[in-house]
């Protein structure tokens, strides 16, 4: 069983007449680096999809990249209007915590951890994502954390995750290409 539609979005976005760019560390802005990784994931998926003859066009229609300028409400509304129960929505973020808990970390945030484990496809996807990320580099921790307070997770009607790639200050030493490639390879198996 696979996800029939996949949405990827960049964390933060429009707030009224302004933009919430997320965390800022020195000259690094979260929405820019999250956008870079989200777009690379999308690009790698498109490239892989079109390697499959007769399947590429159909599969591409089910792969949707949501741009930064949308507000959180607009993103969730768009996803809800276009998703089915068997869709996956992911939002890319970086952690802005001021105190370093681990050297490197990767968080998978979900609204209902119990619901995550009610479906084979969800279990397989998250397990495979964690296994492949562990091979990529020495993450101090990769955790699944339940967050009932986050609008994207709470209001999106399909299976949704927020991926916090790492601490924002680790971005200069993060291999964004490899991280995006690993995530896209796992996603490719499930779309």
Tab-separated table of C-alpha atoms in Angstrom:
chain	number	residue	atom	x	y	z
A	1	UNK	CA	0.000	0.000	0.000
A	2	UNK	CA	1.261	3.504	-0.852
A	3	UNK	CA	0.287	7.105	-0.263
A	4	UNK	CA	-1.873	8.267	-3.157
A	5	UNK	CA	-0.847	11.923	-2.837
A	6	UNK	CA	2.104	13.702	-1.256
A	7	UNK	CA	2.280	17.349	-0.154
A	8	UNK	CA	5.512	19.021	0.921
A	9	UNK	CA	5.638	22.501	2.386
A	10	UNK	CA	8.085	24.905	3.938
A	11	UNK	CA	7.580	25.810	7.559
A	12	UNK	CA	6.291	29.269	8.425
A	13	UNK	CA	4.914	31.710	5.842
A	14	UNK	CA	2.533	34.614	5.495
A	15	UNK	CA	0.994	36.079	8.662
A	16	UNK	CA	-1.461	38.829	7.835
A	17	UNK	CA	0.472	41.426	5.828
A	18	UNK	CA	3.856	40.168	7.050
A	19	UNK	CA	5.948	37.005	6.761
A	20	UNK	CA	7.035	34.705	9.554
A	21	UNK	CA	10.454	33.522	8.413
A	22	UNK	CA	10.950	31.243	11.401
A	23	UNK	CA	14.212	31.066	13.316
A	24	UNK	CA	17.201	33.226	12.439
A	25	UNK	CA	20.774	32.350	13.371
A	26	UNK	CA	23.430	34.831	12.269
A	27	UNK	CA	22.564	35.294	8.568
A	28	UNK	CA	20.726	31.954	8.257
A	29	UNK	CA	16.928	32.162	7.976
A	30	UNK	CA	14.874	29.052	8.653
A	31	UNK	CA	12.386	29.528	5.814
A	32	UNK	CA	15.212	29.759	3.272
A	33	UNK	CA	17.084	26.629	4.360
A	34	UNK	CA	13.858	24.676	4.946
A	35	UNK	CA	12.773	25.774	1.470
A	36	UNK	CA	16.067	24.607	0.007
A	37	UNK	CA	15.667	21.130	1.487
A	38	UNK	CA	11.939	20.891	0.671
A	39	UNK	CA	12.585	21.867	-2.945
A	40	UNK	CA	15.482	19.406	-3.248
A	41	UNK	CA	13.234	16.616	-1.946
A	42	UNK	CA	10.607	17.581	-4.521
A	43	UNK	CA	13.194	17.837	-7.323
A	44	UNK	CA	14.729	14.435	-6.516
A	45	UNK	CA	11.261	12.863	-6.440
A	46	UNK	CA	10.334	14.367	-9.827
A	47	UNK	CA	13.592	13.063	-11.332
A	48	UNK	CA	12.957	9.569	-9.960
A	49	UNK	CA	9.320	9.576	-11.035
A	50	UNK	CA	10.169	10.391	-14.629
A	51	UNK	CA	12.606	7.489	-14.793
A	52	UNK	CA	9.535	5.243	-14.734
A	53	UNK	CA	8.046	4.979	-18.206
A	54	UNK	CA	4.277	5.450	-18.494
A	55	UNK	CA	4.007	6.247	-14.781
A	56	UNK	CA	5.775	9.617	-14.559
A	57	UNK	CA	2.967	11.956	-15.556
A	58	UNK	CA	0.354	10.253	-13.385
A	59	UNK	CA	2.660	10.178	-10.377
A	60	UNK	CA	3.780	13.790	-10.812
A	61	UNK	CA	0.173	14.980	-10.502
A	62	UNK	CA	0.091	13.410	-7.049
A	63	UNK	CA	3.222	15.207	-5.871
A	64	UNK	CA	2.508	18.775	-4.719
A	65	UNK	CA	5.027	21.402	-3.556
A	66	UNK	CA	3.473	24.245	-1.541
A	67	UNK	CA	5.483	27.492	-1.742
A	68	UNK	CA	6.583	29.617	1.214
A	69	UNK	CA	4.373	32.699	0.769
A	70	UNK	CA	1.236	30.763	1.723
A	71	UNK	CA	-0.010	31.223	5.263
A	72	UNK	CA	-0.303	28.199	7.499
A	73	UNK	CA	-4.082	28.344	7.177
A	74	UNK	CA	-3.861	28.512	3.359
A	75	UNK	CA	-1.500	25.510	3.263
A	76	UNK	CA	-3.730	23.402	5.500
A	77	UNK	CA	-6.863	24.471	3.612
A	78	UNK	CA	-5.275	23.548	0.255
A	79	UNK	CA	-4.125	20.172	1.583
A	80	UNK	CA	-7.529	19.397	3.080
A	81	UNK	CA	-9.328	20.247	-0.176
A	82	UNK	CA	-7.003	18.071	-2.264
A	83	UNK	CA	-5.992	15.197	0.015
A	84	UNK	CA	-7.623	11.906	0.710
A	85	UNK	CA	-7.360	9.754	3.808
A	86	UNK	CA	-4.397	7.972	2.234
A	87	UNK	CA	-2.340	11.131	1.565
A	88	UNK	CA	0.810	12.344	3.290
A	89	UNK	CA	1.641	15.972	4.137
A	90	UNK	CA	5.089	16.973	5.359
A	91	UNK	CA	6.317	20.364	6.519
A	92	UNK	CA	10.063	21.056	6.761
A	93	UNK	CA	11.497	23.012	9.704
A	94	UNK	CA	14.714	23.547	11.636
A	95	UNK	CA	14.898	23.627	15.431
A	96	UNK	CA	15.617	27.005	16.976
A	97	UNK	CA	16.176	25.844	20.556
A	98	UNK	CA	18.700	28.087	22.258
A	99	UNK	CA	20.141	25.374	24.471
A	100	UNK	CA	21.822	22.467	22.732
A	101	UNK	CA	20.392	19.224	24.039
A	102	UNK	CA	22.194	16.947	21.563
A	103	UNK	CA	24.935	17.663	19.053
A	104	UNK	CA	22.654	16.814	16.116
A	105	UNK	CA	19.053	15.816	16.187
A	106	UNK	CA	16.148	15.083	13.924
A	107	UNK	CA	12.578	15.362	15.167
A	108	UNK	CA	9.495	13.835	13.631
A	109	UNK	CA	6.503	15.652	15.073
A	110	UNK	CA	3.050	14.129	14.854
A	111	UNK	CA	-0.329	14.978	16.361
A	112	UNK	CA	-1.425	11.520	17.419
A	113	UNK	CA	1.292	8.991	18.046
A	114	UNK	CA	-1.308	6.272	18.553
A	115	UNK	CA	-2.832	6.970	15.139
A	116	UNK	CA	0.656	6.703	13.646
A	117	UNK	CA	0.790	3.097	14.752
A	118	UNK	CA	-2.694	2.172	13.499
A	119	UNK	CA	-1.560	1.801	9.911
A	120	UNK	CA	1.123	-0.357	8.339
A	121	UNK	CA	1.996	2.277	5.743
A	122	UNK	CA	2.604	4.911	8.432
A	123	UNK	CA	4.702	2.548	10.563
A	124	UNK	CA	6.728	1.407	7.556
A	125	UNK	CA	7.283	4.937	6.273
A	126	UNK	CA	8.446	6.403	9.597
A	127	UNK	CA	10.580	3.337	10.433
A	128	UNK	CA	12.269	3.382	7.032
A	129	UNK	CA	12.846	7.155	7.269
A	130	UNK	CA	14.520	6.772	10.675
A	131	UNK	CA	16.640	3.794	9.543
A	132	UNK	CA	17.879	5.628	6.445
A	133	UNK	CA	18.603	8.866	8.294
A	134	UNK	CA	20.669	6.956	10.866
A	135	UNK	CA	22.875	5.661	8.042
A	136	UNK	CA	23.429	9.194	6.750
A	137	UNK	CA	25.217	10.697	9.731
A	138	UNK	CA	25.705	10.468	13.451
A	139	UNK	CA	22.447	11.955	14.660
A	140	UNK	CA	22.529	12.118	18.457
A	141	UNK	CA	18.832	11.405	18.383
A	142	UNK	CA	15.980	10.809	16.002
A	143	UNK	CA	12.711	11.018	17.873
A	144	UNK	CA	8.997	10.865	17.243
A	145	UNK	CA	7.275	13.413	19.442
A	146	UNK	CA	3.560	13.985	19.794
A	147	UNK	CA	2.579	17.661	19.517
A	148	UNK	CA	-1.130	18.373	19.868
A	149	UNK	CA	-0.591	22.143	19.858
A	150	UNK	CA	0.729	22.586	16.313
A	151	UNK	CA	-1.811	23.894	13.808
A	152	UNK	CA	-0.377	22.038	10.791
A	153	UNK	CA	-0.615	18.681	12.577
A	154	UNK	CA	-3.901	19.371	14.330
A	155	UNK	CA	-5.861	20.703	11.348
A	156	UNK	CA	-4.530	18.661	8.423
A	157	UNK	CA	-7.016	15.860	7.726
A	158	UNK	CA	-4.528	13.425	6.199
A	159	UNK	CA	-1.461	11.841	7.793
A	160	UNK	CA	0.911	14.738	8.467
A	161	UNK	CA	4.385	15.122	9.894
A	162	UNK	CA	6.672	18.008	10.664
A	163	UNK	CA	10.303	17.116	10.034
A	164	UNK	CA	12.730	19.232	12.045
A	165	UNK	CA	15.931	18.517	10.173
A	166	UNK	CA	18.420	19.725	12.814
A	167	UNK	CA	19.316	22.762	14.889
A	168	UNK	CA	19.480	25.846	12.696
A	169	UNK	CA	23.084	26.582	13.762
A	170	UNK	CA	24.195	23.160	12.438
A	171	UNK	CA	23.080	24.066	8.925
A	172	UNK	CA	26.559	25.178	7.750
A	173	UNK	CA	27.897	21.651	8.427
A	174	UNK	CA	24.758	19.823	7.293
A	175	UNK	CA	24.905	18.157	3.892
A	176	UNK	CA	21.496	19.375	2.693
A	177	UNK	CA	21.803	17.460	-0.588
A	178	UNK	CA	22.316	14.140	1.173
A	179	UNK	CA	19.528	14.752	3.699
A	180	UNK	CA	17.082	15.677	0.916
A	181	UNK	CA	18.219	12.713	-1.187
A	182	UNK	CA	17.709	10.229	1.662
A	183	UNK	CA	14.257	11.623	2.501
A	184	UNK	CA	13.245	11.594	-1.187
A	185	UNK	CA	14.409	7.986	-1.618
A	186	UNK	CA	12.244	6.857	1.282
A	187	UNK	CA	9.283	8.897	0.027
A	188	UNK	CA	9.691	7.456	-3.459
A	189	UNK	CA	9.035	3.966	-2.136
A	190	UNK	CA	5.711	5.122	-0.684
A	191	UNK	CA	4.203	7.173	-3.535
